[in-house]
PDB file of C-alpha atoms and ligand atoms in Angstrom:
ATOM      1  CA  UNK A 295      78.796  -4.427 -29.929  1.00 46.00           C
ATOM      2  CA  UNK A 296      77.149  -7.640 -28.883  1.00 55.00           C
ATOM      3  CA  UNK A 297      76.938  -6.410 -25.313  1.00 55.00           C
ATOM      4  CA  UNK A 298      75.246  -3.223 -26.507  1.00 57.00           C
ATOM      5  CA  UNK A 299      72.652  -5.243 -28.443  1.00 61.00           C
ATOM      6  CA  UNK A 300      71.863  -7.295 -25.326  1.00 55.00           C
ATOM      7  CA  UNK A 301      71.454  -4.133 -23.250  1.00 52.00           C
ATOM      8  CA  UNK A 302      69.194  -2.598 -25.882  1.00 53.00           C
ATOM      9  CA  UNK A 303      67.004  -5.733 -26.016  1.00 55.00           C
ATOM     10  CA  UNK A 304      66.758  -5.777 -22.220  1.00 53.00           C
ATOM     11  CA  UNK A 305      65.764  -2.108 -22.191  1.00 52.00           C
ATOM     12  CA  UNK A 306      63.060  -2.741 -24.821  1.00 52.00           C
ATOM     13  CA  UNK A 307      61.619  -5.700 -22.876  1.00 52.00           C
ATOM     14  CA  UNK A 308      61.616  -3.602 -19.720  1.00 47.00           C
ATOM     15  CA  UNK A 309      59.915  -0.687 -21.477  1.00 50.00           C
ATOM     16  CA  UNK A 310      57.248  -2.892 -23.053  1.00 52.00           C
ATOM     17  CA  UNK A 311      56.395  -4.575 -19.711  1.00 54.00           C
ATOM     18  CA  UNK A 312      56.178  -1.152 -18.099  1.00 49.00           C
ATOM     19  CA  UNK A 313      53.839   0.104 -20.818  1.00 53.00           C
ATOM     20  CA  UNK A 314      51.670  -3.035 -20.368  1.00 53.00           C
ATOM     21  CA  UNK A 315      51.400  -2.298 -16.652  1.00 67.00           C
ATOM     22  CA  UNK A 316      50.627   1.340 -17.221  1.00 86.00           C
ATOM     23  CA  UNK A 317      48.136   0.845 -20.041  1.00 91.00           C
ATOM     24  CA  UNK A 318      44.841   2.439 -19.208  1.00 92.00           C
ATOM     25  CA  UNK A 319      41.484   1.097 -20.363  1.00 92.00           C
ATOM     26  CA  UNK A 320      38.310   3.161 -20.534  1.00 91.00           C
ATOM     27  CA  UNK A 321      35.845   2.851 -17.641  1.00 91.00           C
ATOM     28  CA  UNK A 322      32.215   2.058 -18.552  1.00 88.00           C
ATOM     29  CA  UNK A 323      30.286   5.247 -19.087  1.00 90.00           C
ATOM     30  CA  UNK A 324      28.490   6.338 -15.898  1.00 93.00           C
ATOM     31  CA  UNK A 325      24.753   5.551 -16.066  1.00 92.00           C
ATOM     32  CA  UNK A 326      22.362   8.491 -16.110  1.00 95.00           C
ATOM     33  CA  UNK A 327      18.575   8.333 -15.597  1.00 95.00           C
ATOM     34  CA  UNK A 328      17.900   9.095 -19.267  1.00 95.00           C
ATOM     35  CA  UNK A 329      19.743   5.975 -20.442  1.00 94.00           C
ATOM     36  CA  UNK A 330      16.880   3.760 -19.238  1.00 94.00           C
ATOM     37  CA  UNK A 331      13.940   6.013 -20.214  1.00 95.00           C
ATOM     38  CA  UNK A 332      12.165   5.101 -23.452  1.00 94.00           C
ATOM     39  CA  UNK A 333       9.516   7.472 -24.835  1.00 96.00           C
ATOM     40  CA  UNK A 334       8.097   5.674 -27.868  1.00 94.00           C
ATOM     41  CA  UNK A 335       5.793   4.112 -28.779  1.00 94.00           C
ATOM     42  CA  UNK A 336       3.411   5.738 -26.295  1.00 95.00           C
ATOM     43  CA  UNK A 337       0.666   3.277 -25.169  1.00 95.00           C
ATOM     44  CA  UNK A 338      -2.744   4.203 -26.573  1.00 96.00           C
ATOM     45  CA  UNK A 339      -5.384   5.811 -24.389  1.00 96.00           C
ATOM     46  CA  UNK A 340      -8.361   3.636 -23.373  1.00 94.00           C
ATOM     47  CA  UNK A 341     -11.265   5.241 -21.504  1.00 94.00           C
ATOM     48  CA  UNK A 342     -12.358   3.003 -18.622  1.00 93.00           C
ATOM     49  CA  UNK A 343     -15.993   1.968 -18.246  1.00 91.00           C
ATOM     50  CA  UNK A 344     -17.868   2.268 -14.974  1.00 87.00           C
ATOM     51  CA  UNK A 345     -16.834  -0.156 -12.257  1.00 82.00           C
ATOM     52  CA  UNK A 346     -18.112  -0.381  -8.725  1.00 78.00           C
ATOM     53  CA  UNK A 347     -15.789  -0.135  -5.769  1.00 77.00           C
ATOM     54  CA  UNK A 348     -14.767  -3.666  -4.918  1.00 80.00           C
ATOM     55  CA  UNK A 349     -14.855  -3.946  -1.137  1.00 90.00           C
ATOM     56  CA  UNK A 350     -12.795  -6.616   0.599  1.00 96.00           C
ATOM     57  CA  UNK A 351     -13.891 -10.248   0.186  1.00 96.00           C
ATOM     58  CA  UNK A 352     -14.303 -12.388   3.293  1.00 96.00           C
ATOM     59  CA  UNK A 353     -10.814 -13.925   3.267  1.00 97.00           C
ATOM     60  CA  UNK A 354      -8.859 -10.711   2.579  1.00 98.00           C
ATOM     61  CA  UNK A 355      -6.550  -8.913   4.979  1.00 98.00           C
ATOM     62  CA  UNK A 356      -7.769  -5.327   5.090  1.00 98.00           C
ATOM     63  CA  UNK A 357      -4.722  -3.035   4.995  1.00 98.00           C
ATOM     64  CA  UNK A 358      -6.657   0.236   5.055  1.00 98.00           C
ATOM     65  CA  UNK A 359     -10.350   0.588   5.769  1.00 96.00           C
ATOM     66  CA  UNK A 360     -10.453   4.377   5.961  1.00 96.00           C
ATOM     67  CA  UNK A 361     -10.032   4.571   9.722  1.00 97.00           C
ATOM     68  CA  UNK A 362      -6.359   4.315  10.668  1.00 97.00           C
ATOM     69  CA  UNK A 363      -2.850   3.269   9.598  1.00 98.00           C
ATOM     70  CA  UNK A 364      -2.408   0.542  12.223  1.00 98.00           C
ATOM     71  CA  UNK A 365      -1.329  -1.963   9.534  1.00 98.00           C
ATOM     72  CA  UNK A 366       1.441   0.392   8.329  1.00 98.00           C
ATOM     73  CA  UNK A 367       4.752   1.772   9.546  1.00 98.00           C
ATOM     74  CA  UNK A 368       7.380   4.177   8.245  1.00 97.00           C
ATOM     75  CA  UNK A 369      10.847   3.174   6.994  1.00 96.00           C
ATOM     76  CA  UNK A 370      12.240   3.395  10.548  1.00 96.00           C
ATOM     77  CA  UNK A 371       9.660   0.945  11.906  1.00 96.00           C
ATOM     78  CA  UNK A 372       7.683   3.674  13.666  1.00 97.00           C
ATOM     79  CA  UNK A 373       3.955   4.309  13.323  1.00 97.00           C
ATOM     80  CA  UNK A 374       2.992   5.432   9.820  1.00 97.00           C
ATOM     81  CA  UNK A 375       2.162   9.108   9.789  1.00 94.00           C
ATOM     82  CA  UNK A 376       0.440   9.979   6.552  1.00 98.00           C
ATOM     83  CA  UNK A 377      -2.810  11.933   6.804  1.00 98.00           C
ATOM     84  CA  UNK A 378      -6.061  10.031   7.411  1.00 98.00           C
ATOM     85  CA  UNK A 379      -9.237  12.026   6.915  1.00 97.00           C
ATOM     86  CA  UNK A 380     -12.741  11.360   5.609  1.00 97.00           C
ATOM     87  CA  UNK A 381     -11.999   7.679   4.964  1.00 96.00           C
ATOM     88  CA  UNK A 382      -8.929   8.222   2.795  1.00 97.00           C
ATOM     89  CA  UNK A 383      -5.226   8.475   3.448  1.00 98.00           C
ATOM     90  CA  UNK A 384      -3.059  11.099   1.790  1.00 98.00           C
ATOM     91  CA  UNK A 385       0.695  11.016   1.334  1.00 97.00           C
ATOM     92  CA  UNK A 386       2.532  13.376   3.676  1.00 96.00           C
ATOM     93  CA  UNK A 387       5.463  14.543   1.574  1.00 95.00           C
ATOM     94  CA  UNK A 388       7.445  15.454   4.671  1.00 94.00           C
ATOM     95  CA  UNK A 389       7.211  11.928   6.113  1.00 95.00           C
ATOM     96  CA  UNK A 390       8.628   9.433   3.597  1.00 96.00           C
ATOM     97  CA  UNK A 391       7.353   6.043   2.418  1.00 98.00           C
ATOM     98  CA  UNK A 392       5.080   3.741   4.406  1.00 98.00           C
ATOM     99  CA  UNK A 393       5.176  -0.057   4.496  1.00 98.00           C
ATOM    100  CA  UNK A 394       2.832  -2.767   5.702  1.00 98.00           C
ATOM    101  CA  UNK A 395       3.820  -4.258   9.033  1.00 98.00           C
ATOM    102  CA  UNK A 396       3.051  -7.696   7.622  1.00 98.00           C
ATOM    103  CA  UNK A 397       5.243  -9.358   4.981  1.00 98.00           C
ATOM    104  CA  UNK A 398       3.863 -11.226   2.007  1.00 98.00           C
ATOM    105  CA  UNK A 399       4.878 -13.755  -0.640  1.00 98.00           C
ATOM    106  CA  UNK A 400       2.529 -14.123  -3.612  1.00 98.00           C
ATOM    107  CA  UNK A 401      -0.721 -12.192  -3.398  1.00 98.00           C
ATOM    108  CA  UNK A 402      -3.711 -10.454  -4.932  1.00 98.00           C
ATOM    109  CA  UNK A 403      -3.738  -6.780  -3.979  1.00 98.00           C
ATOM    110  CA  UNK A 404      -6.567  -4.279  -4.392  1.00 98.00           C
ATOM    111  CA  UNK A 405      -5.763  -0.588  -3.952  1.00 98.00           C
ATOM    112  CA  UNK A 406      -7.509   2.608  -5.014  1.00 98.00           C
ATOM    113  CA  UNK A 407      -5.768   5.927  -5.564  1.00 98.00           C
ATOM    114  CA  UNK A 408      -6.679   9.450  -6.577  1.00 98.00           C
ATOM    115  CA  UNK A 409      -4.711  12.348  -8.012  1.00 98.00           C
ATOM    116  CA  UNK A 410      -5.856  15.776  -6.776  1.00 97.00           C
ATOM    117  CA  UNK A 411      -8.111  17.582  -9.283  1.00 97.00           C
ATOM    118  CA  UNK A 412      -5.843  20.644  -9.206  1.00 96.00           C
ATOM    119  CA  UNK A 413      -2.611  18.721  -9.790  1.00 97.00           C
ATOM    120  CA  UNK A 414       0.220  20.663 -11.416  1.00 97.00           C
ATOM    121  CA  UNK A 415       3.523  19.584 -12.941  1.00 97.00           C
ATOM    122  CA  UNK A 416       4.520  17.383 -15.840  1.00 97.00           C
ATOM    123  CA  UNK A 417       6.119  14.063 -16.747  1.00 97.00           C
ATOM    124  CA  UNK A 418       7.338  12.298 -13.569  1.00 97.00           C
ATOM    125  CA  UNK A 419       6.723  15.369 -11.401  1.00 96.00           C
ATOM    126  CA  UNK A 420       2.928  15.023 -11.392  1.00 97.00           C
ATOM    127  CA  UNK A 421       1.154  12.754  -8.912  1.00 97.00           C
ATOM    128  CA  UNK A 422       4.051  10.310  -8.648  1.00 97.00           C
ATOM    129  CA  UNK A 423       3.869   7.455  -6.148  1.00 98.00           C
ATOM    130  CA  UNK A 424       4.250   3.716  -6.495  1.00 98.00           C
ATOM    131  CA  UNK A 425       3.639   0.309  -5.016  1.00 98.00           C
ATOM    132  CA  UNK A 426       6.736  -1.728  -4.220  1.00 98.00           C
ATOM    133  CA  UNK A 427       5.873  -5.429  -4.314  1.00 98.00           C
ATOM    134  CA  UNK A 428       7.740  -7.255  -1.527  1.00 98.00           C
ATOM    135  CA  UNK A 429       9.549  -3.937  -1.008  1.00 98.00           C
ATOM    136  CA  UNK A 430      11.543  -4.664  -4.192  1.00 98.00           C
ATOM    137  CA  UNK A 431       9.668  -4.038  -7.437  1.00 98.00           C
ATOM    138  CA  UNK A 432       7.758  -0.838  -8.226  1.00 98.00           C
ATOM    139  CA  UNK A 433       4.460  -0.763 -10.054  1.00 98.00           C
ATOM    140  CA  UNK A 434       4.321   2.909 -10.964  1.00 98.00           C
ATOM    141  CA  UNK A 435       1.609   5.330  -9.917  1.00 98.00           C
ATOM    142  CA  UNK A 436       1.582   8.633 -11.805  1.00 98.00           C
ATOM    143  CA  UNK A 437      -0.925  11.068 -13.241  1.00 98.00           C
ATOM    144  CA  UNK A 438      -0.714  10.014 -16.893  1.00 98.00           C
ATOM    145  CA  UNK A 439      -3.971  11.718 -17.875  1.00 98.00           C
ATOM    146  CA  UNK A 440      -2.846  13.962 -20.737  1.00 97.00           C
ATOM    147  CA  UNK A 441       0.629  13.946 -19.251  1.00 97.00           C
ATOM    148  CA  UNK A 442       3.327  12.258 -21.323  1.00 97.00           C
ATOM    149  CA  UNK A 443       6.418  10.705 -19.822  1.00 98.00           C
ATOM    150  CA  UNK A 444       8.779   7.915 -20.799  1.00 98.00           C
ATOM    151  CA  UNK A 445       6.602   4.880 -21.502  1.00 98.00           C
ATOM    152  CA  UNK A 446       8.475   2.577 -19.116  1.00 98.00           C
ATOM    153  CA  UNK A 447       7.771   5.076 -16.322  1.00 98.00           C
ATOM    154  CA  UNK A 448       4.026   5.489 -16.977  1.00 98.00           C
ATOM    155  CA  UNK A 449       1.203   4.473 -14.683  1.00 98.00           C
ATOM    156  CA  UNK A 450       1.164   0.699 -14.460  1.00 98.00           C
ATOM    157  CA  UNK A 451       4.682   0.296 -15.769  1.00 98.00           C
ATOM    158  CA  UNK A 452       7.091  -2.013 -14.046  1.00 98.00           C
ATOM    159  CA  UNK A 453       9.265   0.998 -13.430  1.00 98.00           C
ATOM    160  CA  UNK A 454      12.035   1.362 -16.017  1.00 97.00           C
ATOM    161  CA  UNK A 455      11.340  -2.176 -17.269  1.00 98.00           C
ATOM    162  CA  UNK A 456       8.001  -2.785 -18.943  1.00 98.00           C
ATOM    163  CA  UNK A 457       5.530  -0.122 -20.121  1.00 98.00           C
ATOM    164  CA  UNK A 458       1.794  -0.682 -19.635  1.00 98.00           C
ATOM    165  CA  UNK A 459      -0.146  -2.170 -22.559  1.00 98.00           C
ATOM    166  CA  UNK A 460      -2.425   0.900 -22.614  1.00 98.00           C
ATOM    167  CA  UNK A 461      -3.094   4.153 -20.777  1.00 98.00           C
ATOM    168  CA  UNK A 462      -6.260   3.588 -18.697  1.00 98.00           C
ATOM    169  CA  UNK A 463      -6.133   6.734 -16.573  1.00 98.00           C
ATOM    170  CA  UNK A 464      -9.115   8.496 -15.135  1.00 98.00           C
ATOM    171  CA  UNK A 465      -9.056  12.289 -14.828  1.00 97.00           C
ATOM    172  CA  UNK A 466      -7.429  13.935 -11.806  1.00 98.00           C
ATOM    173  CA  UNK A 467      -9.980  14.040  -9.000  1.00 98.00           C
ATOM    174  CA  UNK A 468     -11.467  10.648  -9.974  1.00 97.00           C
ATOM    175  CA  UNK A 469     -10.524   7.377  -8.262  1.00 97.00           C
ATOM    176  CA  UNK A 470      -8.363   4.811 -10.039  1.00 98.00           C
ATOM    177  CA  UNK A 471      -8.467   1.138  -9.084  1.00 97.00           C
ATOM    178  CA  UNK A 472      -5.527  -1.237  -9.228  1.00 98.00           C
ATOM    179  CA  UNK A 473      -5.849  -4.991  -8.944  1.00 98.00           C
ATOM    180  CA  UNK A 474      -2.413  -6.559  -8.845  1.00 98.00           C
ATOM    181  CA  UNK A 475      -1.726 -10.293  -8.985  1.00 98.00           C
ATOM    182  CA  UNK A 476       1.842 -11.049  -8.007  1.00 98.00           C
ATOM    183  CA  UNK A 477       3.822 -14.277  -8.027  1.00 98.00           C
ATOM    184  CA  UNK A 478       6.885 -14.116  -5.790  1.00 98.00           C
ATOM    185  CA  UNK A 479      10.230 -15.335  -7.139  1.00 98.00           C
ATOM    186  CA  UNK A 480      12.094 -18.459  -6.111  1.00 98.00           C
ATOM    187  CA  UNK A 481      15.867 -18.129  -5.766  1.00 98.00           C
ATOM    188  CA  UNK A 482      18.757 -20.503  -6.337  1.00 98.00           C
ATOM    189  CA  UNK A 483      21.460 -20.922  -3.712  1.00 97.00           C
ATOM    190  CA  UNK A 484      23.669 -18.477  -5.622  1.00 97.00           C
ATOM    191  CA  UNK A 485      21.084 -15.701  -5.331  1.00 97.00           C
ATOM    192  CA  UNK A 486      19.886 -15.728  -8.951  1.00 98.00           C
ATOM    193  CA  UNK A 487      16.279 -16.451  -9.903  1.00 98.00           C
ATOM    194  CA  UNK A 488      15.201 -20.056 -10.273  1.00 98.00           C
ATOM    195  CA  UNK A 489      11.772 -18.606 -11.115  1.00 98.00           C
ATOM    196  CA  UNK A 490      11.587 -14.807 -11.543  1.00 98.00           C
ATOM    197  CA  UNK A 491       8.708 -12.742 -10.153  1.00 98.00           C
ATOM    198  CA  UNK A 492       5.658 -12.213 -12.366  1.00 98.00           C
ATOM    199  CA  UNK A 493       2.926  -9.617 -12.143  1.00 98.00           C
ATOM    200  CA  UNK A 494      -0.456  -8.887 -13.666  1.00 98.00           C
ATOM    201  CA  UNK A 495      -1.761  -5.333 -13.252  1.00 98.00           C
ATOM    202  CA  UNK A 496      -5.353  -4.297 -13.972  1.00 98.00           C
ATOM    203  CA  UNK A 497      -6.300  -0.606 -13.772  1.00 98.00           C
ATOM    204  CA  UNK A 498      -9.969   0.358 -13.804  1.00 97.00           C
ATOM    205  CA  UNK A 499     -10.826  -3.087 -15.191  1.00 96.00           C
ATOM    206  CA  UNK A 500      -8.256  -2.868 -18.027  1.00 98.00           C
ATOM    207  CA  UNK A 501      -5.161  -5.074 -18.259  1.00 98.00           C
ATOM    208  CA  UNK A 502      -1.901  -3.104 -18.185  1.00 98.00           C
ATOM    209  CA  UNK A 503       0.494  -5.959 -17.408  1.00 98.00           C
ATOM    210  CA  UNK A 504      -0.331  -9.529 -18.434  1.00 98.00           C
ATOM    211  CA  UNK A 505       1.747 -11.966 -16.367  1.00 98.00           C
ATOM    212  CA  UNK A 506       4.798  -9.807 -16.976  1.00 98.00           C
ATOM    213  CA  UNK A 507       8.173 -11.143 -15.927  1.00 98.00           C
ATOM    214  CA  UNK A 508       9.985  -8.797 -13.543  1.00 98.00           C
ATOM    215  CA  UNK A 509      13.696  -8.727 -14.366  1.00 98.00           C
ATOM    216  CA  UNK A 510      14.964  -7.431 -11.035  1.00 98.00           C
ATOM    217  CA  UNK A 511      14.827  -4.305  -8.912  1.00 98.00           C
ATOM    218  CA  UNK A 512      13.293  -1.178 -10.425  1.00 98.00           C
ATOM    219  CA  UNK A 513      16.205   1.234 -10.374  1.00 97.00           C
ATOM    220  CA  UNK A 514      16.008   4.959 -11.131  1.00 97.00           C
ATOM    221  CA  UNK A 515      19.577   4.871 -12.444  1.00 97.00           C
ATOM    222  CA  UNK A 516      20.947   1.730 -14.024  1.00 96.00           C
ATOM    223  CA  UNK A 517      19.694  -1.715 -14.959  1.00 96.00           C
ATOM    224  CA  UNK A 518      17.572  -4.103 -12.866  1.00 98.00           C
ATOM    225  CA  UNK A 519      19.502  -5.915 -10.144  1.00 97.00           C
ATOM    226  CA  UNK A 520      18.726  -9.421  -8.950  1.00 98.00           C
ATOM    227  CA  UNK A 521      18.834  -9.452  -5.160  1.00 98.00           C
ATOM    228  CA  UNK A 522      17.850 -12.494  -3.141  1.00 98.00           C
ATOM    229  CA  UNK A 523      14.943 -11.831  -0.773  1.00 98.00           C
ATOM    230  CA  UNK A 524      12.161 -13.533   1.069  1.00 98.00           C
ATOM    231  CA  UNK A 525       8.680 -12.354   1.936  1.00 98.00           C
ATOM    232  CA  UNK A 526       8.434  -8.579   2.065  1.00 98.00           C
ATOM    233  CA  UNK A 527       6.031  -5.754   2.879  1.00 98.00           C
ATOM    234  CA  UNK A 528       4.039  -3.628   0.459  1.00 98.00           C
ATOM    235  CA  UNK A 529       5.730  -0.230   0.284  1.00 98.00           C
ATOM    236  CA  UNK A 530       3.868   2.898  -0.824  1.00 98.00           C
ATOM    237  CA  UNK A 531       6.116   5.590  -2.221  1.00 98.00           C
ATOM    238  CA  UNK A 532       6.368   9.178  -1.081  1.00 97.00           C
ATOM    239  CA  UNK A 533       7.817  10.780  -4.212  1.00 96.00           C
ATOM    240  CA  UNK A 534       9.705  13.991  -3.581  1.00 92.00           C
ATOM    241  CA  UNK A 535       8.436  15.932  -6.579  1.00 92.00           C
ATOM    242  CA  UNK A 536       6.784  19.287  -5.768  1.00 91.00           C
ATOM    243  CA  UNK A 537       3.315  18.398  -7.083  1.00 93.00           C
ATOM    244  CA  UNK A 538       0.364  17.847  -4.720  1.00 95.00           C
ATOM    245  CA  UNK A 539       0.204  14.548  -2.842  1.00 96.00           C
ATOM    246  CA  UNK A 540      -2.087  11.718  -3.959  1.00 97.00           C
ATOM    247  CA  UNK A 541      -4.526   9.756  -1.796  1.00 98.00           C
ATOM    248  CA  UNK A 542      -5.395   6.084  -1.251  1.00 98.00           C
ATOM    249  CA  UNK A 543      -8.432   4.152  -0.027  1.00 97.00           C
ATOM    250  CA  UNK A 544      -9.865   0.644   0.186  1.00 97.00           C
ATOM    251  CA  UNK A 545      -6.661  -1.408   0.336  1.00 98.00           C
ATOM    252  CA  UNK A 546      -6.880  -5.160   0.859  1.00 98.00           C
ATOM    253  CA  UNK A 547      -4.737  -8.170   0.094  1.00 98.00           C
ATOM    254  CA  UNK A 548      -5.229 -11.906  -0.335  1.00 98.00           C
ATOM    255  CA  UNK A 549      -2.033 -13.915   0.182  1.00 98.00           C
ATOM    256  CA  UNK A 550      -1.812 -16.880  -2.215  1.00 96.00           C
TER     257      UNK A 550
HETATM  258 MG1   MG B 287       6.956   6.235  -8.485  1.00 81.22          MG
END
């Protein structure tokens, strides 16, 4: 009898250790794009006043003067091959992103962009592009003129992080002006931020981002990631949506 009790106890211990080994825990739910898209409250619409085109000051590096793309390359390091015509450059949707050949730390960037007057599409599939600061953090470009989308993906958002303070869009066919003041991050040895990046974004003379802290990379799916990096190029996005391509002009930068 006693022997049977010992055997039973041993069997129970064995069974419980087996069940502990075999216990299954749920995996985190897979992230989908919609999990990081927030639609309300929509920033209010502000109609910009008239501003003159701000040509490059004497100490600026001119990145595009309307003539050629010599300061730019594609993602493979080859010559940039978007379309240059009549003093503007237009995204070639068959060619991918373009990046400056030069890398930058902190800077003041001036860039003008225009959505075609006959643009079609809605939400993110309407005049989408973007400016990746140091090739890491996207300031969104989108046609948000009477086109609603998730607020943290609007024009002037830090993509999927911080919505713009207001909607300062001009109509399709009119030129928009961005002035972006960017402070590069400083990293600790372990790859986390000692000082995170900050950005101020002004569109058509109206503040959209006021010294906004950037929390990490601007991911389409998932949360921002902190990845150690040094100086980086300015990347302009070729977005694969089917709407007509946007154009750029008068791009200059002042490293700080
Ligand atoms: Mg974009």
